[in-house]
mmCIF file of C-alpha atoms in Angstrom:
data_model
loop_
_atom_site.group_PDB
_atom_site.id
_atom_site.type_symbol
_atom_site.label_atom_id
_atom_site.label_comp_id
_atom_site.label_asym_id
_atom_site.label_seq_id
_atom_site.Cartn_x
_atom_site.Cartn_y
_atom_site.Cartn_z
ATOM 1 C CA UNK A 9 -28.488 -70.753 46.357
ATOM 2 C CA UNK A 10 -24.912 -69.675 47.174
ATOM 3 C CA UNK A 11 -23.938 -73.321 47.701
ATOM 4 C CA UNK A 12 -25.522 -74.344 44.390
ATOM 5 C CA UNK A 13 -23.648 -71.610 42.499
ATOM 6 C CA UNK A 14 -20.380 -72.633 44.147
ATOM 7 C CA UNK A 15 -20.947 -76.271 43.203
ATOM 8 C CA UNK A 16 -21.655 -75.275 39.583
ATOM 9 C CA UNK A 17 -18.427 -73.237 39.472
ATOM 10 C CA UNK A 18 -16.449 -76.159 40.909
ATOM 11 C CA UNK A 19 -17.912 -78.561 38.340
ATOM 12 C CA UNK A 20 -16.985 -76.193 35.502
ATOM 13 C CA UNK A 21 -13.412 -75.823 36.788
ATOM 14 C CA UNK A 22 -13.189 -79.605 37.263
ATOM 15 C CA UNK A 23 -14.150 -80.152 33.626
ATOM 16 C CA UNK A 24 -11.554 -77.536 32.600
ATOM 17 C CA UNK A 25 -8.975 -79.555 34.530
ATOM 18 C CA UNK A 26 -10.194 -82.700 32.769
ATOM 19 C CA UNK A 27 -9.755 -80.923 29.430
ATOM 20 C CA UNK A 28 -6.185 -79.874 30.308
ATOM 21 C CA UNK A 29 -5.531 -83.437 31.478
ATOM 22 C CA UNK A 30 -6.533 -84.626 28.019
ATOM 23 C CA UNK A 31 -4.158 -82.477 25.981
ATOM 24 C CA UNK A 32 -1.466 -82.696 28.656
ATOM 25 C CA UNK A 33 -1.492 -86.501 28.537
ATOM 26 C CA UNK A 34 -2.089 -87.148 24.816
ATOM 27 C CA UNK A 35 1.612 -87.977 24.616
ATOM 28 C CA UNK A 36 1.126 -90.906 26.985
ATOM 29 C CA UNK A 37 -0.620 -92.927 24.316
ATOM 30 C CA UNK A 38 0.486 -91.546 20.984
ATOM 31 C CA UNK A 39 3.945 -89.974 21.273
ATOM 32 C CA UNK A 40 5.906 -93.059 20.233
ATOM 33 C CA UNK A 41 3.469 -93.966 17.424
ATOM 34 C CA UNK A 42 3.745 -90.465 15.987
ATOM 35 C CA UNK A 43 7.537 -90.437 16.432
ATOM 36 C CA UNK A 44 7.981 -93.710 14.512
ATOM 37 C CA UNK A 45 5.503 -92.771 11.786
ATOM 38 C CA UNK A 46 3.128 -95.613 12.719
ATOM 39 C CA UNK A 47 0.243 -93.133 12.858
ATOM 40 C CA UNK A 48 -0.251 -89.692 11.386
ATOM 41 C CA UNK A 49 -0.581 -87.059 14.118
ATOM 42 C CA UNK A 50 -4.215 -86.125 13.463
ATOM 43 C CA UNK A 51 -5.304 -89.775 13.140
ATOM 44 C CA UNK A 52 -3.430 -90.612 16.338
ATOM 45 C CA UNK A 53 -5.198 -87.991 18.462
ATOM 46 C CA UNK A 54 -8.599 -88.916 16.992
ATOM 47 C CA UNK A 55 -8.137 -92.590 17.918
ATOM 48 C CA UNK A 56 -6.863 -91.597 21.355
ATOM 49 C CA UNK A 57 -9.814 -89.276 21.988
ATOM 50 C CA UNK A 58 -12.422 -91.895 21.073
ATOM 51 C CA UNK A 59 -10.803 -94.586 23.224
ATOM 52 C CA UNK A 60 -10.363 -92.197 26.159
ATOM 53 C CA UNK A 61 -14.117 -91.643 26.029
ATOM 54 C CA UNK A 62 -14.813 -95.396 25.900
ATOM 55 C CA UNK A 63 -12.380 -96.066 28.754
ATOM 56 C CA UNK A 64 -14.155 -93.564 30.983
ATOM 57 C CA UNK A 65 -17.169 -95.888 31.130
ATOM 58 C CA UNK A 66 -15.290 -99.100 31.936
ATOM 59 C CA UNK A 67 -14.512 -98.620 35.630
ATOM 60 C CA UNK A 68 -15.106 -96.315 38.615
ATOM 61 C CA UNK A 69 -12.607 -97.759 41.118
ATOM 62 C CA UNK A 70 -10.187 -94.826 40.826
ATOM 63 C CA UNK A 71 -13.039 -92.303 41.029
ATOM 64 C CA UNK A 72 -14.142 -93.787 44.355
ATOM 65 C CA UNK A 73 -10.549 -93.632 45.619
ATOM 66 C CA UNK A 74 -10.581 -89.874 44.957
ATOM 67 C CA UNK A 75 -14.110 -89.215 46.262
ATOM 68 C CA UNK A 76 -13.983 -91.325 49.423
ATOM 69 C CA UNK A 77 -10.399 -92.440 50.054
ATOM 70 C CA UNK A 78 -8.167 -89.361 50.189
ATOM 71 C CA UNK A 79 -10.320 -86.867 52.108
ATOM 72 C CA UNK A 80 -11.563 -87.951 55.540
ATOM 73 C CA UNK A 81 -15.108 -87.703 56.779
ATOM 74 C CA UNK A 82 -15.595 -85.887 60.067
ATOM 75 C CA UNK A 83 -18.484 -85.908 62.529
ATOM 76 C CA UNK A 84 -20.369 -83.386 60.403
ATOM 77 C CA UNK A 85 -19.545 -84.934 57.048
ATOM 78 C CA UNK A 86 -16.660 -84.630 54.609
ATOM 79 C CA UNK A 87 -13.917 -82.376 56.001
ATOM 80 C CA UNK A 88 -13.675 -80.246 52.883
ATOM 81 C CA UNK A 89 -15.972 -77.708 51.250
ATOM 82 C CA UNK A 90 -16.706 -76.985 47.574
ATOM 83 C CA UNK A 91 -14.687 -73.776 47.919
ATOM 84 C CA UNK A 92 -11.640 -75.761 49.006
ATOM 85 C CA UNK A 93 -12.118 -78.185 46.124
ATOM 86 C CA UNK A 94 -12.264 -75.188 43.770
ATOM 87 C CA UNK A 95 -8.961 -73.956 45.193
ATOM 88 C CA UNK A 96 -7.373 -77.389 44.770
ATOM 89 C CA UNK A 97 -8.482 -77.523 41.139
ATOM 90 C CA UNK A 98 -6.950 -74.100 40.527
ATOM 91 C CA UNK A 99 -3.586 -75.420 41.714
ATOM 92 C CA UNK A 100 -3.889 -78.494 39.482
ATOM 93 C CA UNK A 101 -4.913 -76.568 36.354
ATOM 94 C CA UNK A 102 -2.144 -73.982 36.697
ATOM 95 C CA UNK A 103 0.497 -76.679 37.231
ATOM 96 C CA UNK A 104 -0.773 -78.599 34.198
ATOM 97 C CA UNK A 105 -0.549 -75.493 32.028
ATOM 98 C CA UNK A 106 2.912 -74.561 33.328
ATOM 99 C CA UNK A 107 4.386 -78.002 32.640
ATOM 100 C CA UNK A 108 2.614 -78.152 29.260
ATOM 101 C CA UNK A 109 4.278 -74.859 28.311
ATOM 102 C CA UNK A 110 7.676 -76.254 29.344
ATOM 103 C CA UNK A 111 7.003 -79.515 27.495
ATOM 104 C CA UNK A 112 7.471 -81.584 30.657
ATOM 105 C CA UNK A 113 5.405 -84.776 31.010
ATOM 106 C CA UNK A 114 4.518 -84.201 34.653
ATOM 107 C CA UNK A 115 1.711 -85.982 36.488
ATOM 108 C CA UNK A 116 -1.790 -84.536 36.176
ATOM 109 C CA UNK A 117 -2.782 -86.997 38.887
ATOM 110 C CA UNK A 118 -0.318 -85.640 41.400
ATOM 111 C CA UNK A 119 -1.168 -82.072 40.430
ATOM 112 C CA UNK A 120 -4.819 -82.770 41.208
ATOM 113 C CA UNK A 121 -4.178 -84.624 44.447
ATOM 114 C CA UNK A 122 -1.587 -82.069 45.542
ATOM 115 C CA UNK A 123 -4.007 -79.206 44.975
ATOM 116 C CA UNK A 124 -6.775 -80.977 46.917
ATOM 117 C CA UNK A 125 -4.465 -81.936 49.783
ATOM 118 C CA UNK A 126 -3.082 -78.389 50.105
ATOM 119 C CA UNK A 127 -6.558 -76.868 50.062
ATOM 120 C CA UNK A 128 -7.889 -79.402 52.595
ATOM 121 C CA UNK A 129 -5.008 -78.784 55.019
ATOM 122 C CA UNK A 130 -5.416 -74.992 54.870
ATOM 123 C CA UNK A 131 -9.197 -75.194 55.156
ATOM 124 C CA UNK A 132 -9.687 -77.968 57.729
ATOM 125 C CA UNK A 133 -6.287 -78.973 59.068
ATOM 126 C CA UNK A 134 -4.139 -82.066 58.646
ATOM 127 C CA UNK A 135 -6.876 -84.351 59.967
ATOM 128 C CA UNK A 136 -8.877 -83.717 56.788
ATOM 129 C CA UNK A 137 -6.433 -85.830 54.747
ATOM 130 C CA UNK A 138 -6.159 -89.617 54.929
ATOM 131 C CA UNK A 139 -2.380 -89.807 54.681
ATOM 132 C CA UNK A 140 -2.426 -93.607 54.889
ATOM 133 C CA UNK A 141 -4.483 -93.746 51.690
ATOM 134 C CA UNK A 142 -2.217 -91.116 50.093
ATOM 135 C CA UNK A 143 0.809 -93.291 50.867
ATOM 136 C CA UNK A 144 -0.625 -96.626 49.705
ATOM 137 C CA UNK A 145 -2.763 -95.433 46.774
ATOM 138 C CA UNK A 146 -0.629 -92.542 45.462
ATOM 139 C CA UNK A 147 2.957 -92.260 46.741
ATOM 140 C CA UNK A 148 3.998 -95.934 46.574
ATOM 141 C CA UNK A 149 2.518 -96.437 43.070
ATOM 142 C CA UNK A 150 4.255 -93.221 41.990
ATOM 143 C CA UNK A 151 7.650 -94.703 42.804
ATOM 144 C CA UNK A 152 6.962 -98.251 41.648
ATOM 145 C CA UNK A 153 4.937 -97.744 38.452
ATOM 146 C CA UNK A 154 7.623 -96.142 36.226
ATOM 147 C CA UNK A 155 10.194 -98.689 37.441
ATOM 148 C CA UNK A 156 7.871 -101.623 36.724
ATOM 149 C CA UNK A 157 6.820 -100.255 33.329
ATOM 150 C CA UNK A 158 10.442 -99.459 32.453
ATOM 151 C CA UNK A 159 11.642 -102.946 33.402
ATOM 152 C CA UNK A 160 8.879 -104.607 31.382
ATOM 153 C CA UNK A 161 9.604 -102.361 28.392
ATOM 154 C CA UNK A 162 13.343 -103.086 28.628
ATOM 155 C CA UNK A 163 12.777 -106.859 28.561
ATOM 156 C CA UNK A 164 10.168 -106.553 25.809
ATOM 157 C CA UNK A 165 12.510 -104.428 23.668
ATOM 158 C CA UNK A 166 15.406 -106.855 24.057
ATOM 159 C CA UNK A 167 13.114 -109.766 23.126
ATOM 160 C CA UNK A 168 11.671 -107.878 20.141
ATOM 161 C CA UNK A 169 15.088 -107.175 18.636
ATOM 162 C CA UNK A 170 16.399 -110.692 19.262
ATOM 163 C CA UNK A 171 13.315 -112.390 17.825
ATOM 164 C CA UNK A 172 13.466 -110.305 14.650
ATOM 165 C CA UNK A 173 17.253 -110.086 14.256
ATOM 166 C CA UNK A 174 17.217 -112.470 11.281
ATOM 167 C CA UNK A 175 14.224 -110.813 9.658
ATOM 168 C CA UNK A 176 14.550 -108.159 7.017
ATOM 169 C CA UNK A 177 14.904 -104.877 8.881
ATOM 170 C CA UNK A 178 12.435 -103.118 6.646
ATOM 171 C CA UNK A 179 9.805 -105.823 7.019
ATOM 172 C CA UNK A 180 10.273 -106.091 10.774
ATOM 173 C CA UNK A 181 9.963 -102.331 11.259
ATOM 174 C CA UNK A 182 6.756 -102.251 9.200
ATOM 175 C CA UNK A 183 5.288 -105.085 11.242
ATOM 176 C CA UNK A 184 6.023 -103.327 14.514
ATOM 177 C CA UNK A 185 4.501 -100.080 13.201
ATOM 178 C CA UNK A 186 1.258 -101.939 12.481
ATOM 179 C CA UNK A 187 1.436 -103.427 15.961
ATOM 180 C CA UNK A 188 1.810 -99.948 17.418
ATOM 181 C CA UNK A 189 -1.655 -99.025 16.188
ATOM 182 C CA UNK A 190 -3.066 -101.682 18.518
ATOM 183 C CA UNK A 191 -0.719 -101.048 21.442
ATOM 184 C CA UNK A 192 -1.229 -97.256 21.324
ATOM 185 C CA UNK A 193 -4.975 -97.808 21.247
ATOM 186 C CA UNK A 194 -4.705 -99.958 24.375
ATOM 187 C CA UNK A 195 -2.814 -97.169 26.164
ATOM 188 C CA UNK A 196 -5.551 -94.677 25.215
ATOM 189 C CA UNK A 197 -8.219 -97.037 26.517
ATOM 190 C CA UNK A 198 -6.245 -97.559 29.733
ATOM 191 C CA UNK A 199 -5.750 -93.800 30.097
ATOM 192 C CA UNK A 200 -9.509 -93.296 29.958
ATOM 193 C CA UNK A 201 -10.068 -95.907 32.668
ATOM 194 C CA UNK A 202 -7.636 -94.113 34.995
ATOM 195 C CA UNK A 203 -7.329 -90.394 34.330
ATOM 196 C CA UNK A 204 -10.920 -89.592 33.371
ATOM 197 C CA UNK A 205 -12.031 -91.107 36.656
ATOM 198 C CA UNK A 206 -10.027 -88.646 38.716
ATOM 199 C CA UNK A 207 -12.210 -85.740 37.674
ATOM 200 C CA UNK A 208 -15.290 -87.920 38.209
ATOM 201 C CA UNK A 209 -14.055 -88.443 41.756
ATOM 202 C CA UNK A 210 -13.561 -84.704 42.312
ATOM 203 C CA UNK A 211 -17.061 -83.824 41.086
ATOM 204 C CA UNK A 212 -18.535 -86.639 43.182
ATOM 205 C CA UNK A 213 -16.578 -85.390 46.206
ATOM 206 C CA UNK A 214 -18.004 -81.902 45.591
ATOM 207 C CA UNK A 215 -21.576 -83.218 45.443
ATOM 208 C CA UNK A 216 -21.015 -85.205 48.655
ATOM 209 C CA UNK A 217 -19.463 -82.225 50.454
ATOM 210 C CA UNK A 218 -22.389 -80.018 49.416
ATOM 211 C CA UNK A 219 -24.957 -82.601 50.516
ATOM 212 C CA UNK A 220 -26.279 -83.360 47.023
ATOM 213 C CA UNK A 221 -25.074 -86.967 47.089
ATOM 214 C CA UNK A 222 -24.612 -89.603 49.781
ATOM 215 C CA UNK A 223 -21.176 -90.511 51.119
ATOM 216 C CA UNK A 224 -19.359 -93.526 49.621
ATOM 217 C CA UNK A 225 -21.579 -93.533 46.522
ATOM 218 C CA UNK A 226 -20.232 -93.975 42.980
ATOM 219 C CA UNK A 227 -20.247 -91.246 40.302
ATOM 220 C CA UNK A 228 -23.565 -90.540 38.613
ATOM 221 C CA UNK A 229 -23.965 -91.264 34.896
ATOM 222 C CA UNK A 230 -23.960 -87.596 33.853
ATOM 223 C CA UNK A 231 -20.672 -87.130 35.728
ATOM 224 C CA UNK A 232 -19.082 -90.082 33.915
ATOM 225 C CA UNK A 233 -20.318 -88.872 30.519
ATOM 226 C CA UNK A 234 -19.255 -85.229 30.956
ATOM 227 C CA UNK A 235 -15.787 -86.181 32.234
ATOM 228 C CA UNK A 236 -15.306 -88.646 29.382
ATOM 229 C CA UNK A 237 -16.256 -86.022 26.816
ATOM 230 C CA UNK A 238 -14.034 -83.337 28.384
ATOM 231 C CA UNK A 239 -10.895 -85.486 28.434
ATOM 232 C CA UNK A 240 -11.639 -86.763 24.929
ATOM 233 C CA UNK A 241 -11.912 -83.210 23.573
ATOM 234 C CA UNK A 242 -8.655 -82.213 25.234
ATOM 235 C CA UNK A 243 -6.979 -85.316 23.836
ATOM 236 C CA UNK A 244 -8.166 -84.577 20.315
ATOM 237 C CA UNK A 245 -6.623 -81.103 20.370
ATOM 238 C CA UNK A 246 -3.267 -82.785 21.003
ATOM 239 C CA UNK A 247 -0.564 -81.919 23.524
ATOM 240 C CA UNK A 248 2.089 -81.530 20.873
ATOM 241 C CA UNK A 249 4.682 -79.887 23.143
ATOM 242 C CA UNK A 250 4.780 -82.839 25.539
ATOM 243 C CA UNK A 251 4.400 -85.326 22.689
ATOM 244 C CA UNK A 252 7.687 -84.033 21.245
ATOM 245 C CA UNK A 253 9.450 -84.580 24.581
ATOM 246 C CA UNK A 254 8.204 -88.140 25.079
ATOM 247 C CA UNK A 255 8.527 -89.215 21.452
ATOM 248 C CA UNK A 256 11.804 -87.562 20.438
ATOM 249 C CA UNK A 257 13.746 -86.075 23.347
ATOM 250 C CA UNK A 258 14.006 -88.969 25.832
ATOM 251 C CA UNK A 259 15.387 -91.420 23.266
ATOM 252 C CA UNK A 260 15.277 -91.880 19.509
ATOM 253 C CA UNK A 261 12.322 -94.268 19.455
ATOM 254 C CA UNK A 262 12.095 -96.915 16.733
ATOM 255 C CA UNK A 263 9.041 -99.047 15.957
ATOM 256 C CA UNK A 264 10.033 -102.114 18.088
ATOM 257 C CA UNK A 265 10.749 -99.833 21.050
ATOM 258 C CA UNK A 266 7.472 -97.966 20.604
ATOM 259 C CA UNK A 267 5.508 -101.219 20.515
ATOM 260 C CA UNK A 268 7.264 -102.506 23.654
ATOM 261 C CA UNK A 269 6.796 -99.214 25.543
ATOM 262 C CA UNK A 270 3.113 -98.906 24.675
ATOM 263 C CA UNK A 271 2.285 -102.521 25.514
ATOM 264 C CA UNK A 272 4.001 -102.383 28.906
ATOM 265 C CA UNK A 273 2.334 -99.021 29.684
ATOM 266 C CA UNK A 274 -1.125 -100.324 28.842
ATOM 267 C CA UNK A 275 -0.695 -103.425 30.998
ATOM 268 C CA UNK A 276 0.563 -101.419 34.001
ATOM 269 C CA UNK A 277 -2.215 -98.814 33.792
ATOM 270 C CA UNK A 278 -5.047 -101.338 33.352
ATOM 271 C CA UNK A 279 -3.915 -103.408 36.351
ATOM 272 C CA UNK A 280 -3.607 -100.258 38.490
ATOM 273 C CA UNK A 281 -7.068 -99.039 37.459
ATOM 274 C CA UNK A 282 -8.539 -102.402 38.490
ATOM 275 C CA UNK A 283 -6.862 -102.060 41.907
ATOM 276 C CA UNK A 284 -8.108 -98.486 42.353
ATOM 277 C CA UNK A 285 -4.660 -96.842 42.305
ATOM 278 C CA UNK A 286 -4.735 -93.163 41.283
ATOM 279 C CA UNK A 287 -1.766 -93.812 39.018
ATOM 280 C CA UNK A 288 0.216 -91.271 37.036
ATOM 281 C CA UNK A 289 -0.095 -92.501 33.454
ATOM 282 C CA UNK A 290 2.549 -89.934 32.509
ATOM 283 C CA UNK A 291 5.110 -91.539 34.796
ATOM 284 C CA UNK A 292 4.229 -95.007 33.527
ATOM 285 C CA UNK A 293 4.638 -93.993 29.886
ATOM 286 C CA UNK A 294 7.851 -92.047 30.435
ATOM 287 C CA UNK A 295 9.333 -94.931 32.434
ATOM 288 C CA UNK A 296 8.420 -97.340 29.646
ATOM 289 C CA UNK A 297 10.070 -95.113 27.014
ATOM 290 C CA UNK A 298 13.262 -94.975 29.103
ATOM 291 C CA UNK A 299 13.144 -98.759 29.466
ATOM 292 C CA UNK A 300 12.740 -99.205 25.717
ATOM 293 C CA UNK A 301 15.786 -96.997 25.137
ATOM 294 C CA UNK A 302 17.865 -99.060 27.559
ATOM 295 C CA UNK A 303 16.631 -102.260 25.947
ATOM 296 C CA UNK A 304 17.933 -101.241 22.548
ATOM 297 C CA UNK A 305 21.260 -99.742 23.550
ATOM 298 C CA UNK A 306 22.464 -99.017 27.054
ATOM 299 C CA UNK A 307 23.622 -95.465 26.331
ATOM 300 C CA UNK A 308 20.864 -94.286 23.979
ATOM 301 C CA UNK A 309 18.834 -92.449 26.631
ATOM 302 C CA UNK A 310 19.225 -88.679 27.043
ATOM 303 C CA UNK A 311 19.707 -88.600 30.785
ATOM 304 C CA UNK A 312 19.674 -84.818 30.978
ATOM 305 C CA UNK A 313 16.075 -84.767 29.717
ATOM 306 C CA UNK A 314 15.137 -87.676 32.004
ATOM 307 C CA UNK A 315 16.594 -85.782 34.966
ATOM 308 C CA UNK A 316 14.456 -82.710 34.236
ATOM 309 C CA UNK A 317 11.356 -84.873 33.917
ATOM 310 C CA UNK A 318 12.106 -86.690 37.199
ATOM 311 C CA UNK A 319 12.590 -83.349 38.958
ATOM 312 C CA UNK A 320 9.156 -82.241 37.744
ATOM 313 C CA UNK A 321 7.677 -85.496 39.101
ATOM 314 C CA UNK A 322 9.123 -84.873 42.565
ATOM 315 C CA UNK A 323 8.059 -81.223 42.659
ATOM 316 C CA UNK A 324 4.545 -81.659 41.233
ATOM 317 C CA UNK A 325 2.590 -82.737 44.307
ATOM 318 C CA UNK A 326 4.086 -80.227 46.802
ATOM 319 C CA UNK A 327 4.004 -77.379 44.258
ATOM 320 C CA UNK A 328 0.336 -77.986 43.432
ATOM 321 C CA UNK A 329 -0.387 -78.334 47.166
ATOM 322 C CA UNK A 330 1.221 -74.953 47.804
ATOM 323 C CA UNK A 331 -0.803 -73.234 45.071
ATOM 324 C CA UNK A 332 -3.976 -75.019 46.183
ATOM 325 C CA UNK A 333 -3.365 -74.005 49.797
ATOM 326 C CA UNK A 334 -2.799 -70.352 48.913
ATOM 327 C CA UNK A 335 -5.888 -70.367 46.710
ATOM 328 C CA UNK A 336 -7.931 -71.942 49.527
ATOM 329 C CA UNK A 337 -6.727 -69.297 51.976
ATOM 330 C CA UNK A 338 -7.726 -66.474 49.632
ATOM 331 C CA UNK A 339 -10.987 -68.008 48.376
ATOM 332 C CA UNK A 340 -12.260 -68.866 51.868
ATOM 333 C CA UNK A 341 -12.077 -65.301 53.135
ATOM 334 C CA UNK A 342 -15.117 -63.996 51.224
ATOM 335 C CA UNK A 343 -16.867 -64.065 47.886
ATOM 336 C CA UNK A 344 -14.458 -61.329 46.805
ATOM 337 C CA UNK A 345 -11.546 -63.652 47.559
ATOM 338 C CA UNK A 346 -13.156 -66.426 45.534
ATOM 339 C CA UNK A 347 -13.606 -64.106 42.553
ATOM 340 C CA UNK A 348 -10.040 -62.800 42.928
ATOM 341 C CA UNK A 349 -8.641 -66.355 42.810
ATOM 342 C CA UNK A 350 -10.673 -67.091 39.684
ATOM 343 C CA UNK A 351 -9.467 -63.893 37.970
ATOM 344 C CA UNK A 352 -5.796 -64.454 38.845
ATOM 345 C CA UNK A 353 -5.961 -68.088 37.720
ATOM 346 C CA UNK A 354 -7.584 -67.097 34.416
ATOM 347 C CA UNK A 355 -4.942 -64.430 33.808
ATOM 348 C CA UNK A 356 -2.098 -66.871 34.530
ATOM 349 C CA UNK A 357 -3.574 -69.512 32.254
ATOM 350 C CA UNK A 358 -4.108 -67.022 29.431
ATOM 351 C CA UNK A 359 -0.543 -65.753 29.861
ATOM 352 C CA UNK A 360 0.877 -69.244 29.422
ATOM 353 C CA UNK A 361 -1.135 -69.746 26.220
ATOM 354 C CA UNK A 362 0.148 -66.419 24.858
ATOM 355 C CA UNK A 363 3.745 -67.364 25.672
ATOM 356 C CA UNK A 364 3.288 -70.767 24.022
ATOM 357 C CA UNK A 365 2.200 -69.116 20.757
ATOM 358 C CA UNK A 366 5.632 -67.486 20.465
ATOM 359 C CA UNK A 367 7.217 -70.915 19.919
ATOM 360 C CA UNK A 368 4.353 -73.141 18.765
ATOM 361 C CA UNK A 369 4.568 -76.914 18.503
ATOM 362 C CA UNK A 370 1.991 -78.369 16.123
ATOM 363 C CA UNK A 371 1.340 -81.635 14.315
ATOM 364 C CA UNK A 372 3.507 -80.319 11.448
ATOM 365 C CA UNK A 373 6.669 -79.888 13.549
ATOM 366 C CA UNK A 374 6.073 -82.288 16.468
ATOM 367 C CA UNK A 375 8.817 -84.668 15.269
ATOM 368 C CA UNK A 376 11.434 -81.926 14.901
ATOM 369 C CA UNK A 377 14.011 -81.856 17.665
ATOM 370 C CA UNK A 378 14.576 -78.379 19.168
ATOM 371 C CA UNK A 379 18.036 -76.840 19.225
ATOM 372 C CA UNK A 380 18.224 -77.230 23.005
ATOM 373 C CA UNK A 381 18.497 -81.000 22.511
ATOM 374 C CA UNK A 382 21.942 -80.672 20.930
ATOM 375 C CA UNK A 383 23.644 -80.633 24.326
ATOM 376 C CA UNK A 384 21.784 -83.778 25.362
ATOM 377 C CA UNK A 385 22.793 -85.438 22.081
ATOM 378 C CA UNK A 386 26.445 -84.593 22.728
ATOM 379 C CA UNK A 387 26.203 -86.105 26.228
ATOM 380 C CA UNK A 388 24.595 -89.237 24.775
ATOM 381 C CA UNK A 389 27.351 -89.610 22.169
ATOM 382 C CA UNK A 390 30.049 -89.100 24.806
ATOM 383 C CA UNK A 391 28.453 -91.768 27.015
ATOM 384 C CA UNK A 392 28.251 -94.147 24.044
ATOM 385 C CA UNK A 393 31.934 -93.648 23.182
ATOM 386 C CA UNK A 394 32.988 -94.069 26.811
ATOM 387 C CA UNK A 395 30.995 -97.291 27.142
ATOM 388 C CA UNK A 396 32.580 -98.713 23.970
ATOM 389 C CA UNK A 397 36.078 -97.767 25.079
ATOM 390 C CA UNK A 398 35.419 -99.352 28.480
#
């Protein structure tokens, strides 16, 4: 009975993570479409939510990477317990909420994997983690995916502007905005095929660790459906804080750039999902937006903002691992420790929501640039002038 209750708690927390993943990563698909006016904010998140749900049913390759590729199986079964998985999810959820509050498009994927890895190491030692799989399926794609997406977006942006340079600017812009409806929809579909599966993998891993499901088996239908619904609901609520960063603060996105960024992001994510890579869709999208900025004008990217985002990428996995490890240490001591971790995590999450209400970002003001961007704008202008003088 104690094991069953623990499994139920883990599943609930996993779906909470999936929900935060949804509103944290809404910007991946819709930030550029909202920024260019191709889609109204509420319509954009509705389309994204529906297609995230559809995408959740298209593939389970990434889910099986999470459930049977990252955590090793020992002589007595999987070297991790539901309590440790709970602790790892706590680290992932808190990191997602912290970066959402700061408006940083960090990786929900790396937050999740970092939390699980930290909890597994504290609970069962370093042998519990398949570091070879972490390197090939997580770390290498993390470095390559934003570069690949950015390079594709750069080339696509250059081609888009050259092909339409003799067309009426107004007509060309309108055409690209219509195209963004399709390209943004593809990103949402791709996001569902990748990110929704990560929570499926965690729940499946929990069921395997508790003995309710056989090792190396795919997610059950109810797991797929519940994870798809959770991420879709989170997406519909809209991660407006991060959407502002991706759509307005990295570069001043125009319709041709948005179309190029979204198309390259969708292609990269879909290929990675097919190969079973637990890819960070946030890194792919952000890299594509940077590439689209470089493709239009070499100095039109706000490098100060990009630097802060890149720092968050580097810190995400170890920070989530640290929180997950501490939570695993406390939760594994006794049932009192488990309850204490849950209470502290709830209080921290509620505190971040309260702080966010002091400076809200909604669909009404998502395209307004905050005052803190003025310094980045000045640096961009200075770089532009220097490049022209050179």
